[in-house]
Each structure stands twice: as structure tokens, then as C-alpha cells.
Amino acid sequence: MEIRTESIQVMNLCVPCGCRCRYCLLSWDGRAVGTDWERGTRYAELLRDWMAIRRPELRFSYSFGYSMEHPRLRETLRRLRELGSPQAAFLQCDGMKLRDKAESGALAELLAAEGVKSLNFTVYGERAYHDRFAGRAGDFDNLLRLMAAAGAVGLERSCGIPLTRENLNQLPTLTERLLERNPGLRLFLFVPHEEGRGAALAPIRIREPDLAALPEETGGLLNRRLYRTEGEWLREGFVPETRRALLLSLRADNMDRYEAMEPQALIRALEDLDEAYYAAFPTPEELAARYGDPSGQRLYRQRDLFYHYRRLYARDFGLRVCDVTDERQSGSRRY
């Protein structure tokens, strides 16, 4: 099956995160792996300009992490706008520094003035649970202060709550509180993946009977078309993955090499990484036949179930292959 490349997503993990969450796609360990900010944006601009002429069918985006707490945030947002980055208008606000009410208001005003349209937050549970999960005392209240400040200046706000067997009983009260305190907040539940430190949450993955025990207005915040039980996926069939986004992670240890490469050769190298990774595993259907549980009640997104099966296969067969889904390094996403 032919896989079509549709975009190149450039990432620079150059900014520290204030949290140390149990659930972290990027497995933040206190050490930023990205390259110098100016060097990274210069390279991204050159790549964007080349793509506009030579590969105009590919979408381009540029973003940074581990958190959005860039020391020169106003300048950074302006640079993101120059690059045409979606991150110039949408910020993920987890892991930013602790601010009081006045400081949160000042930040919200800066973001609104610089053209930011919406902010996203992640809340893991009630105050004490959230702070333990995020690895930082005061994080829960910090998020609430920024949510309120953002609402006061008219920014759109969304908030995701990872749904597990561990925080299940907190959700009815938590969701009610968040919506009462933040009119207009778009609130949703999601099921954590197993990437990064997410693998540690596998024992508390939510099951269909757990979800059914929630009040309808709370359980209804989970998109059941996107998240299905393992049994449902096996009975209903998978949606073929025919497209991919290439992920280019700019790091201190790869910039010399990237800058010396022709962009077309770089794109081909990323596509080769993608193809080598997926060729090392059986097809999703073959993996499902080997590992799938037709009566499985645990909920997954399709991509996450595939990743779960590939982890099992790699364990059983001692497979060592560059994980192109690890966003700390260059790779790809199929969809």
C-alpha cells in the first residue's frame, strides 16, 4: 500500500518544562534536547522557502517545546507568525511557570495582543491528585488562574482530562467545577496513549464497564467514535493508514548534518526511516491476529492500539528499530 507524504512538521525541543508528569509523550527528564532557538528558526525558514518552490503540495509547520515558556515569548510569537506556524495562534499551556493572578492576567493580555486565539490545558484530576501526577505543587491552581485570565480577555480555551481507572471517581465533580468556573470552556476526556511515559499507565487503562459507571453527562465527554474497546476495533475493522506527516526534530546533535543536506535528500531520509520502521513489523491485521483480544474491554484510539501491538511484538522478538513515533527524534506519523 502506497503511503503519501502530506506535511513536514519541524520541532525544536529547546524550552524546559516546569512539570515532570507521569504521562509525558516526550519523557521530559529535565534536559532540553533541542538546538539554539535562532539557529533552529533560521533553518526552518530556509526549509519552508525551499518547500514553497519545490514541494508546494506539502504543508509546513514549526513548533517548539517542551513547554511554551519561552523567555522571549512576545518575540517568539512574532517569529512563529512570520514562519506561518499554527503554534502562533494555539498554545499548549502545561508546564509553564507558576504565576499569581496578576501575572496570569498579564500573560493572557500579552497572548491576546500577539494574535493568539486559543489555549489548551491538561488537568489530571482534583487538586491534590493533579499536582502529584504533574510532579509540581501548585500546578492545578496555576492552570485555573490562567484559564480564568484567558477567558477574561476573550481567548478560546479547551481542556483535556486523561481518563483512567485511577481518576475515574474524581471526574463528575471535577468536570462540573471546571465548567462552572470557565463559561465557554471546551472540555473533553481522552484515553492516554502508551508512548513516552504513557506506558506506565497501561495498568490503569480505562475499560468499557468503568466508563459505563460514569454519569452520562461526564462519560459523554469522551469521543467514542475515536476511542473504542479493543474488541470493537477487532470486530469493526481498522481504517487504513494511507498518509504520513514527517517529523523533523532539530537537536544539538543533528543540526550540522541537517544543514549540510539538500532538502530533497532530507525528506527522502525521513521517508526511509518511516518505511524501515513499519517494514520491521507485521501488518496491523497480522499483529491483531497475534495479540488481539476479541473480548477486550480496554479503550484505545486506533493508532494507540497499533502502537500497543508493536510494543508487544518488539518485546517478544527482541526487535530493535528506530522508533519513528518518538517525537524527541526525527520520524513520522501515519494516519
GROMACS .gro file of N, CA and C in nm, residues 18 21-22 28-29 46 82 114 146 166 221 233 245 262 275 306 308 311 324:
model
   57
   18GLY      N    1   0.808   2.296   3.333
   18GLY     CA    2   0.805   2.310   3.479
   18GLY      C    3   0.750   2.190   3.551
   21CYS      N    4   0.549   1.513   3.453
   21CYS     CA    5   0.425   1.436   3.456
   21CYS      C    6   0.448   1.286   3.441
   22ARG      N    7   0.364   1.209   3.507
   22ARG     CA    8   0.366   1.063   3.489
   22ARG      C    9   0.331   1.027   3.345
   28TRP      N   10   1.000   1.394   2.938
   28TRP     CA   11   1.082   1.506   2.987
   28TRP      C   12   1.161   1.463   3.110
   29ASP      N   13   1.294   1.480   3.103
   29ASP     CA   14   1.381   1.437   3.213
   29ASP      C   15   1.465   1.551   3.269
   46LEU      N   16   1.454   2.854   0.596
   46LEU     CA   17   1.514   2.808   0.470
   46LEU      C   18   1.439   2.687   0.415
   82GLU      N   19   0.569   3.485   1.147
   82GLU     CA   20   0.648   3.502   1.024
   82GLU      C   21   0.667   3.369   0.952
  114GLU      N   22  -0.078   3.951   2.088
  114GLU     CA   23   0.009   3.895   1.985
  114GLU      C   24  -0.064   3.799   1.891
  146LEU      N   25  -0.476   3.070   3.500
  146LEU     CA   26  -0.453   3.108   3.360
  146LEU      C   27  -0.578   3.087   3.276
  166GLU      N   28  -0.785   0.523   3.758
  166GLU     CA   29  -0.738   0.582   3.882
  166GLU      C   30  -0.808   0.713   3.915
  221LEU      N   31  -1.830   1.310   2.745
  221LEU     CA   32  -1.720   1.397   2.706
  221LEU      C   33  -1.608   1.321   2.634
  233TRP      N   34  -1.268  -0.260   1.794
  233TRP     CA   35  -1.179  -0.242   1.680
  233TRP      C   36  -1.164  -0.372   1.600
  245ALA      N   37   0.278   1.227   0.810
  245ALA     CA   38   0.345   1.353   0.836
  245ALA      C   39   0.488   1.321   0.877
  262GLU      N   40   2.086   1.850   0.130
  262GLU     CA   41   1.987   1.910   0.043
  262GLU      C   42   1.846   1.875   0.096
  275GLU      N   43   0.962   0.407   0.645
  275GLU     CA   44   0.938   0.279   0.577
  275GLU      C   45   1.015   0.165   0.643
  306PHE      N   46  -0.242   0.005   1.764
  306PHE     CA   47  -0.132  -0.042   1.680
  306PHE      C   48   0.000  -0.031   1.754
  308HIS      N   49   0.049  -0.033   2.073
  308HIS     CA   50   0.048  -0.135   2.178
  308HIS      C   51   0.090  -0.271   2.121
  311ARG      N   52   0.464  -0.278   2.036
  311ARG     CA   53   0.547  -0.292   2.157
  311ARG      C   54   0.554  -0.439   2.200
  324VAL      N   55   1.012   0.571   1.504
  324VAL     CA   56   0.982   0.696   1.436
  324VAL      C   57   0.869   0.774   1.502
   0.00000   0.00000   0.00000
